[in-house]
Amino acid sequence: MVTIKEIAARAGVSTATVSNVLHGNLKKVSPATVEKVRRLIDEMGYVQAQGPNTAQKGGSHLVAVIVQNQIGVKSSLLTDPFYGVVIGVIEQELQKHGYYMLFYSSDSVDNIFKTIMGWNVDGVIAISFSDVNCEKLNQMTRKPIISIDCFYSGKQNQSSVPNIGLDDRMGGYLMTRHLMKLGYESIYFCGYRNYGVDAWRWQGAQQALEEAGEMGGGCKLKLIELGVTAEEREKSYREIFRQMPFRSKTALFFTADILAMEVYYSLLGSGVKIPDDVGIAGFDDNSEAIGFSILRLTTVRQNFPAKARLAVEELVKAIEDPAYQMHSHLLPVSLVLRDSV
């Protein structure tokens, strides 16, 4: 991390002069020097510490909660029910332990790194980050870090940064096996092949089909990769409707309840009946996504609040006891059978 001393050395001025420029005290600094120092601040990537209690030897009692947005997503991150619930519980749990929450999200990892380095935080909770970026942040901050729903480039939970995750592979497996048992001959897996938790859910779906073998009755499993914006997803849905023969032997398995509900509302008024013409299944059992819809969605249940509580519990232990080794947790899933399939 660049220091005031290093900038002063490059500029050929005192550290007091650099500090005056940073704080806007320019009466005793020439315009040429101000311009030179500001240019070096930008070039060298200096970030001024902004967190509370930065001058104190003790901790700041500030925990950073960071989320990497998907590039292209136009709506607010907090409109996603998952993030709304998880971040809300994190804040509540931190308050119980006497900590404050600094929340920051961006589609730029560099911006996130720069922001975190500028605050005097005691620890970090990284949500929906890759294992590679978690490792980078760990090396940069040297502060306790725990992730929620880490995106793994290799094997799941193979990282020095502990993760609070879900048995996503089992969720994909259980739902696909259930749909095959109901006699569906075509299952459209609607999500992402290589992105985040969807990658594990897709692997679980494939495993269920492979294990069924001939007993699967010739069931076909097809991946539909959805877009990240509402407009892109609408195009994906139109492609699904174009390809799909609406009959009782076809099911759509979405990797989030909110996506399943988007399709449900798209089908309203079309004459297509659920589940008579097509079955629809989701993932999360998220009451905020399902709302007061008359569609009783069959889905995979996960415990959002438990992820948040475990993350805070592990992080606070590590902050207050440097010898404590945080643990990864893989939470179980279960099927919730309703009448949409």
Short mmCIF file of C-alpha atoms in Angstrom, two decimals:
data_model
loop_
_atom_site.label_atom_id
_atom_site.label_comp_id
_atom_site.label_asym_id
_atom_site.label_seq_id
_atom_site.Cartn_x
_atom_site.Cartn_y
_atom_site.Cartn_z
CA MET A 1 0.00 0.00 0.00
CA VAL A 2 1.43 3.42 -1.01
CA THR A 3 2.33 5.76 1.88
CA ILE A 4 2.48 9.56 2.23
CA LYS A 5 6.23 9.22 2.79
CA GLU A 6 6.70 7.51 -0.59
CA ILE A 7 4.70 10.21 -2.38
CA ALA A 8 6.70 12.93 -0.63
CA ALA A 9 9.97 11.30 -1.71
CA ARG A 10 8.84 11.13 -5.33
CA ALA A 11 7.62 14.72 -5.30
CA GLY A 12 10.69 16.06 -3.50
CA VAL A 13 8.59 17.66 -0.76
CA SER A 14 7.92 17.04 2.92
CA THR A 15 5.28 14.63 4.21
CA ALA A 16 3.56 17.66 5.76
CA THR A 17 3.14 19.17 2.30
CA VAL A 18 1.58 15.96 0.96
CA SER A 19 -0.74 15.84 3.98
CA ASN A 20 -1.77 19.47 3.38
CA VAL A 21 -2.66 18.67 -0.23
CA LEU A 22 -4.68 15.61 0.83
CA HIS A 23 -6.67 17.62 3.38
CA GLY A 24 -7.13 20.74 1.23
CA ASN A 25 -4.85 22.99 3.27
CA LEU A 26 -3.34 24.77 0.27
CA LYS A 27 -2.54 28.27 1.55
CA LYS A 28 1.17 27.51 2.00
CA VAL A 29 1.52 25.20 -1.04
CA SER A 30 2.23 26.53 -4.52
CA PRO A 31 -0.21 25.61 -7.34
CA ALA A 32 2.60 23.79 -9.18
CA THR A 33 3.34 21.64 -6.12
CA VAL A 34 -0.36 20.92 -5.57
CA GLU A 35 -0.68 19.73 -9.17
CA LYS A 36 2.47 17.60 -8.89
CA VAL A 37 1.41 15.92 -5.64
CA ARG A 38 -2.13 15.24 -6.86
CA ARG A 39 -0.75 13.69 -10.06
CA LEU A 40 1.50 11.37 -8.04
CA ILE A 41 -1.38 10.44 -5.73
CA ASP A 42 -3.36 9.27 -8.76
CA GLU A 43 -0.41 7.59 -10.48
CA MET A 44 0.76 5.72 -7.39
CA GLY A 45 -2.77 4.68 -6.35
CA TYR A 46 -2.68 6.18 -2.87
CA VAL A 47 -5.82 5.58 -0.81
CA GLN A 48 -6.44 7.65 2.30
CA ALA A 49 -7.63 5.74 5.36
CA GLN A 50 -11.22 6.71 6.12
CA GLY A 51 -12.46 4.32 8.76
CA PRO A 52 -13.48 5.29 12.30
CA ASN A 53 -10.93 5.03 15.11
CA THR A 54 -8.02 4.86 12.62
CA ALA A 55 -5.81 6.69 15.07
CA GLN A 56 -6.51 4.28 17.87
CA LYS A 57 -4.40 1.22 18.58
CA GLY A 58 -7.47 -0.91 19.16
CA GLY A 59 -9.76 -2.31 16.49
CA SER A 60 -12.27 -0.16 14.66
CA HIS A 61 -15.14 -2.62 15.31
CA LEU A 62 -15.94 -2.17 11.62
CA VAL A 63 -16.57 -5.18 9.35
CA ALA A 64 -16.67 -4.78 5.59
CA VAL A 65 -19.37 -6.69 3.72
CA ILE A 66 -18.57 -6.69 0.00
CA VAL A 67 -20.40 -8.06 -3.01
CA GLN A 68 -19.19 -8.29 -6.59
CA ASN A 69 -22.08 -7.43 -8.90
CA GLN A 70 -22.60 -9.25 -12.14
CA ILE A 71 -21.51 -6.96 -14.96
CA GLY A 72 -24.56 -5.76 -16.87
CA VAL A 73 -27.09 -6.09 -14.08
CA LYS A 74 -29.08 -2.86 -14.13
CA SER A 75 -31.31 -3.29 -11.11
CA SER A 76 -30.14 -2.70 -7.57
CA LEU A 77 -28.36 -5.59 -5.92
CA LEU A 78 -30.59 -5.32 -2.89
CA THR A 79 -33.70 -6.06 -4.96
CA ASP A 80 -32.46 -9.67 -5.12
CA PRO A 81 -34.18 -11.40 -2.18
CA PHE A 82 -31.10 -13.50 -1.38
CA TYR A 83 -28.81 -10.52 -0.85
CA GLY A 84 -31.48 -8.54 0.98
CA VAL A 85 -32.00 -11.31 3.55
CA VAL A 86 -28.33 -12.25 3.97
CA ILE A 87 -27.04 -8.68 4.33
CA GLY A 88 -29.87 -7.80 6.73
CA VAL A 89 -29.06 -10.75 9.01
CA ILE A 90 -25.32 -10.00 8.85
CA GLU A 91 -25.97 -6.46 10.08
CA GLN A 92 -28.18 -7.69 12.92
CA GLU A 93 -25.65 -10.29 14.03
CA LEU A 94 -22.73 -7.85 13.88
CA GLN A 95 -24.65 -5.40 16.05
CA LYS A 96 -25.18 -8.12 18.66
CA HIS A 97 -21.41 -8.53 18.87
CA GLY A 98 -20.76 -4.77 19.01
CA TYR A 99 -19.57 -4.32 15.41
CA TYR A 100 -20.57 -1.92 12.64
CA MET A 101 -21.08 -2.90 9.01
CA LEU A 102 -19.50 -1.19 6.01
CA PHE A 103 -21.33 -2.36 2.87
CA TYR A 104 -19.88 -1.90 -0.60
CA SER A 105 -20.72 -3.47 -3.96
CA SER A 106 -19.36 -2.97 -7.45
CA ASP A 107 -18.88 -4.87 -10.70
CA SER A 108 -15.20 -3.83 -10.52
CA VAL A 109 -13.05 -5.98 -8.25
CA ASP A 110 -10.32 -3.33 -8.37
CA ASN A 111 -12.74 -0.71 -7.01
CA ILE A 112 -13.74 -3.07 -4.21
CA PHE A 113 -10.11 -3.77 -3.31
CA LYS A 114 -9.27 -0.05 -3.36
CA THR A 115 -12.21 0.81 -1.12
CA ILE A 116 -11.47 -1.91 1.43
CA MET A 117 -7.81 -0.89 1.64
CA GLY A 118 -8.92 2.66 2.43
CA TRP A 119 -10.86 1.69 5.54
CA ASN A 120 -9.60 0.48 8.88
CA VAL A 121 -11.71 -2.68 9.05
CA ASP A 122 -11.30 -5.52 11.53
CA GLY A 123 -12.50 -8.17 9.08
CA VAL A 124 -14.24 -8.84 5.77
CA ILE A 125 -17.24 -10.89 4.61
CA ALA A 126 -17.03 -11.42 0.84
CA ILE A 127 -20.25 -12.52 -0.87
CA SER A 128 -20.28 -14.10 -4.35
CA PHE A 129 -16.54 -13.67 -4.92
CA SER A 130 -14.25 -16.08 -6.74
CA ASP A 131 -11.72 -18.04 -4.69
CA VAL A 132 -8.94 -16.29 -6.63
CA ASN A 133 -10.15 -12.82 -5.62
CA CYS A 134 -10.70 -13.95 -2.02
CA GLU A 135 -7.07 -15.07 -1.93
CA LYS A 136 -5.92 -11.71 -3.34
CA LEU A 137 -7.91 -9.81 -0.74
CA ASN A 138 -6.51 -12.03 1.98
CA GLN A 139 -2.95 -11.22 0.90
CA MET A 140 -3.68 -7.49 0.61
CA THR A 141 -5.44 -6.89 3.93
CA ARG A 142 -3.95 -9.51 6.25
CA LYS A 143 -7.24 -9.30 8.13
CA PRO A 144 -9.69 -12.15 8.87
CA ILE A 145 -11.80 -12.88 5.77
CA ILE A 146 -14.67 -15.28 5.27
CA SER A 147 -16.73 -15.79 2.13
CA ILE A 148 -20.35 -16.69 1.45
CA ASP A 149 -21.12 -18.65 -1.74
CA CYS A 150 -17.57 -18.52 -3.09
CA PHE A 151 -17.10 -19.26 -6.80
CA TYR A 152 -14.45 -21.97 -7.02
CA SER A 153 -12.09 -22.28 -9.95
CA GLY A 154 -11.15 -25.79 -8.81
CA LYS A 155 -12.65 -28.12 -6.22
CA GLN A 156 -15.31 -26.80 -3.88
CA ASN A 157 -13.99 -25.47 -0.56
CA GLN A 158 -10.34 -25.77 -1.69
CA SER A 159 -9.17 -22.33 -0.57
CA SER A 160 -7.31 -20.81 2.37
CA VAL A 161 -10.28 -18.43 2.81
CA PRO A 162 -13.08 -20.32 4.60
CA ASN A 163 -16.51 -20.33 2.96
CA ILE A 164 -20.09 -20.61 4.14
CA GLY A 165 -21.81 -22.39 1.30
CA LEU A 166 -24.56 -24.76 0.35
CA ASP A 167 -24.60 -28.33 -0.89
CA ASP A 168 -25.59 -26.98 -4.31
CA ARG A 169 -24.64 -30.15 -6.13
CA MET A 170 -27.05 -32.13 -3.96
CA GLY A 171 -29.80 -29.58 -4.63
CA GLY A 172 -29.45 -30.00 -8.38
CA TYR A 173 -29.31 -33.75 -7.96
CA LEU A 174 -32.39 -34.05 -5.75
CA MET A 175 -34.62 -31.90 -7.95
CA THR A 176 -33.59 -33.55 -11.22
CA ARG A 177 -34.10 -37.02 -9.75
CA HIS A 178 -37.52 -35.97 -8.46
CA LEU A 179 -38.57 -34.65 -11.88
CA MET A 180 -37.47 -37.88 -13.55
CA LYS A 181 -39.44 -39.93 -11.02
CA LEU A 182 -42.51 -37.88 -11.92
CA GLY A 183 -42.07 -39.04 -15.52
CA TYR A 184 -40.76 -35.89 -17.18
CA GLU A 185 -39.00 -36.75 -20.43
CA SER A 186 -37.44 -33.33 -21.08
CA ILE A 187 -35.89 -31.22 -18.33
CA TYR A 188 -34.60 -27.73 -19.15
CA PHE A 189 -31.99 -26.63 -16.61
CA CYS A 190 -32.23 -22.82 -16.66
CA GLY A 191 -29.12 -21.19 -15.22
CA TYR A 192 -25.40 -21.05 -15.97
CA ARG A 193 -22.95 -23.85 -16.78
CA ASN A 194 -19.79 -22.27 -15.40
CA TYR A 195 -20.98 -19.46 -13.16
CA GLY A 196 -21.03 -19.50 -9.38
CA VAL A 197 -23.28 -21.89 -7.50
CA ASP A 198 -25.17 -22.72 -10.70
CA ALA A 199 -22.15 -24.71 -11.90
CA TRP A 200 -22.49 -27.09 -8.94
CA ARG A 201 -26.26 -27.35 -9.36
CA TRP A 202 -25.78 -28.23 -13.03
CA GLN A 203 -23.26 -30.93 -12.08
CA GLY A 204 -25.77 -32.37 -9.62
CA ALA A 205 -28.46 -32.45 -12.30
CA GLN A 206 -26.11 -34.27 -14.68
CA GLN A 207 -25.19 -36.75 -11.95
CA ALA A 208 -28.86 -37.62 -11.38
CA LEU A 209 -29.35 -38.27 -15.09
CA GLU A 210 -26.19 -40.40 -15.31
CA GLU A 211 -27.17 -42.49 -12.30
CA ALA A 212 -30.64 -43.08 -13.71
CA GLY A 213 -29.17 -44.56 -16.90
CA GLU A 214 -31.73 -46.64 -18.71
CA MET A 215 -34.03 -46.36 -15.70
CA GLY A 216 -34.37 -42.68 -16.55
CA GLY A 217 -36.68 -43.65 -19.41
CA GLY A 218 -34.70 -41.73 -22.02
CA CYS A 219 -35.07 -38.43 -20.17
CA LYS A 220 -33.22 -35.54 -21.82
CA LEU A 221 -31.50 -32.83 -19.82
CA LYS A 222 -30.79 -29.55 -21.61
CA LEU A 223 -29.00 -26.46 -20.35
CA ILE A 224 -30.48 -23.04 -21.08
CA GLU A 225 -27.97 -20.30 -20.22
CA LEU A 226 -29.85 -17.22 -19.09
CA GLY A 227 -28.80 -13.60 -19.47
CA VAL A 228 -27.96 -11.37 -16.51
CA THR A 229 -30.31 -8.49 -17.39
CA ALA A 230 -34.09 -8.70 -17.53
CA GLU A 231 -34.00 -8.03 -21.30
CA GLU A 232 -31.49 -10.83 -21.89
CA ARG A 233 -33.46 -13.26 -19.75
CA GLU A 234 -36.65 -12.42 -21.64
CA LYS A 235 -34.88 -13.39 -24.87
CA SER A 236 -33.81 -16.67 -23.23
CA TYR A 237 -37.39 -17.38 -22.19
CA ARG A 238 -38.68 -16.75 -25.71
CA GLU A 239 -36.09 -19.23 -26.99
CA ILE A 240 -37.26 -21.79 -24.43
CA PHE A 241 -40.88 -21.33 -25.51
CA ARG A 242 -39.85 -21.64 -29.17
CA GLN A 243 -38.01 -24.91 -28.59
CA MET A 244 -40.29 -26.49 -26.05
CA PRO A 245 -43.34 -28.54 -26.94
CA PHE A 246 -45.85 -27.67 -24.22
CA ARG A 247 -46.90 -30.99 -22.88
CA SER A 248 -47.05 -32.65 -19.49
CA LYS A 249 -43.71 -34.43 -19.99
CA THR A 250 -41.61 -31.22 -20.05
CA ALA A 251 -40.27 -29.39 -16.98
CA LEU A 252 -38.28 -26.20 -16.43
CA PHE A 253 -35.84 -26.30 -13.50
CA PHE A 254 -34.63 -22.79 -12.55
CA THR A 255 -31.61 -22.12 -10.34
CA ALA A 256 -33.50 -19.43 -8.42
CA ASP A 257 -37.15 -19.02 -7.43
CA ILE A 258 -37.12 -15.45 -8.70
CA LEU A 259 -36.32 -16.72 -12.20
CA ALA A 260 -39.05 -19.35 -12.03
CA MET A 261 -41.53 -16.64 -11.10
CA GLU A 262 -40.41 -14.47 -14.02
CA VAL A 263 -41.36 -17.25 -16.42
CA TYR A 264 -44.59 -17.90 -14.58
CA TYR A 265 -45.67 -14.28 -15.03
CA SER A 266 -44.52 -14.36 -18.66
CA LEU A 267 -46.86 -17.28 -19.25
CA LEU A 268 -49.89 -15.65 -17.65
CA GLY A 269 -52.57 -15.05 -20.25
CA SER A 270 -50.90 -17.37 -22.78
CA GLY A 271 -53.24 -20.26 -22.11
CA VAL A 272 -50.36 -22.47 -20.91
CA LYS A 273 -51.32 -24.33 -17.74
CA ILE A 274 -48.92 -25.28 -14.95
CA PRO A 275 -48.26 -28.14 -14.36
CA ASP A 276 -50.63 -29.62 -16.97
CA ASP A 277 -48.72 -28.24 -19.96
CA VAL A 278 -45.32 -27.67 -18.38
CA GLY A 279 -43.82 -28.20 -14.93
CA ILE A 280 -41.83 -25.44 -13.20
CA ALA A 281 -39.37 -25.92 -10.34
CA GLY A 282 -37.11 -23.46 -8.54
CA PHE A 283 -34.27 -23.23 -6.05
CA ASP A 284 -34.09 -21.36 -2.70
CA ASP A 285 -37.64 -21.59 -1.25
CA ASN A 286 -37.57 -17.83 -1.07
CA SER A 287 -40.87 -16.43 0.16
CA GLU A 288 -39.87 -12.92 -0.97
CA ALA A 289 -39.45 -14.14 -4.55
CA ILE A 290 -42.60 -16.25 -4.58
CA GLY A 291 -44.65 -13.56 -2.85
CA PHE A 292 -48.40 -14.00 -2.85
CA SER A 293 -48.50 -15.81 -6.18
CA ILE A 294 -51.15 -18.47 -6.61
CA LEU A 295 -48.38 -20.70 -8.01
CA ARG A 296 -47.25 -23.05 -5.25
CA LEU A 297 -43.70 -23.58 -6.44
CA THR A 298 -41.85 -26.86 -5.99
CA THR A 299 -38.31 -25.88 -5.05
CA VAL A 300 -35.07 -26.68 -3.22
CA ARG A 301 -34.92 -25.12 0.23
CA GLN A 302 -31.83 -23.41 1.58
CA ASN A 303 -31.40 -21.51 4.84
CA PHE A 304 -30.40 -17.91 4.01
CA PRO A 305 -30.19 -16.63 7.62
CA ALA A 306 -28.01 -19.57 8.68
CA LYS A 307 -25.38 -18.60 6.10
CA ALA A 308 -25.24 -15.06 7.46
CA ARG A 309 -25.16 -16.09 11.12
CA LEU A 310 -22.38 -18.64 10.57
CA ALA A 311 -20.28 -16.15 8.62
CA VAL A 312 -20.52 -13.56 11.41
CA GLU A 313 -19.93 -16.14 14.13
CA GLU A 314 -16.75 -17.45 12.50
CA LEU A 315 -15.42 -13.99 11.63
CA VAL A 316 -15.98 -12.49 15.08
CA LYS A 317 -14.17 -15.43 16.69
CA ALA A 318 -11.19 -14.86 14.39
CA ILE A 319 -11.16 -11.09 15.03
CA GLU A 320 -11.23 -11.50 18.80
CA ASP A 321 -8.86 -14.47 18.95
CA PRO A 322 -6.05 -14.33 16.33
CA ALA A 323 -5.23 -17.97 17.09
CA TYR A 324 -8.70 -19.14 16.05
CA GLN A 325 -8.85 -20.99 12.73
CA MET A 326 -12.12 -20.30 10.90
CA HIS A 327 -14.02 -23.24 9.42
CA SER A 328 -15.88 -23.71 6.15
CA HIS A 329 -19.47 -24.93 6.34
CA LEU A 330 -21.54 -26.65 3.66
CA LEU A 331 -25.20 -26.34 4.64
CA PRO A 332 -27.74 -29.04 3.69
CA VAL A 333 -30.66 -28.66 1.28
CA SER A 334 -34.06 -30.31 1.03
CA LEU A 335 -36.89 -30.62 -1.46
CA VAL A 336 -40.10 -28.69 -0.90
CA LEU A 337 -42.82 -30.43 -2.88
CA ARG A 338 -45.77 -28.32 -3.97
CA ASP A 339 -47.94 -28.44 -7.08
CA SER A 340 -46.03 -26.66 -9.86
CA VAL A 341 -44.72 -29.99 -11.22
#
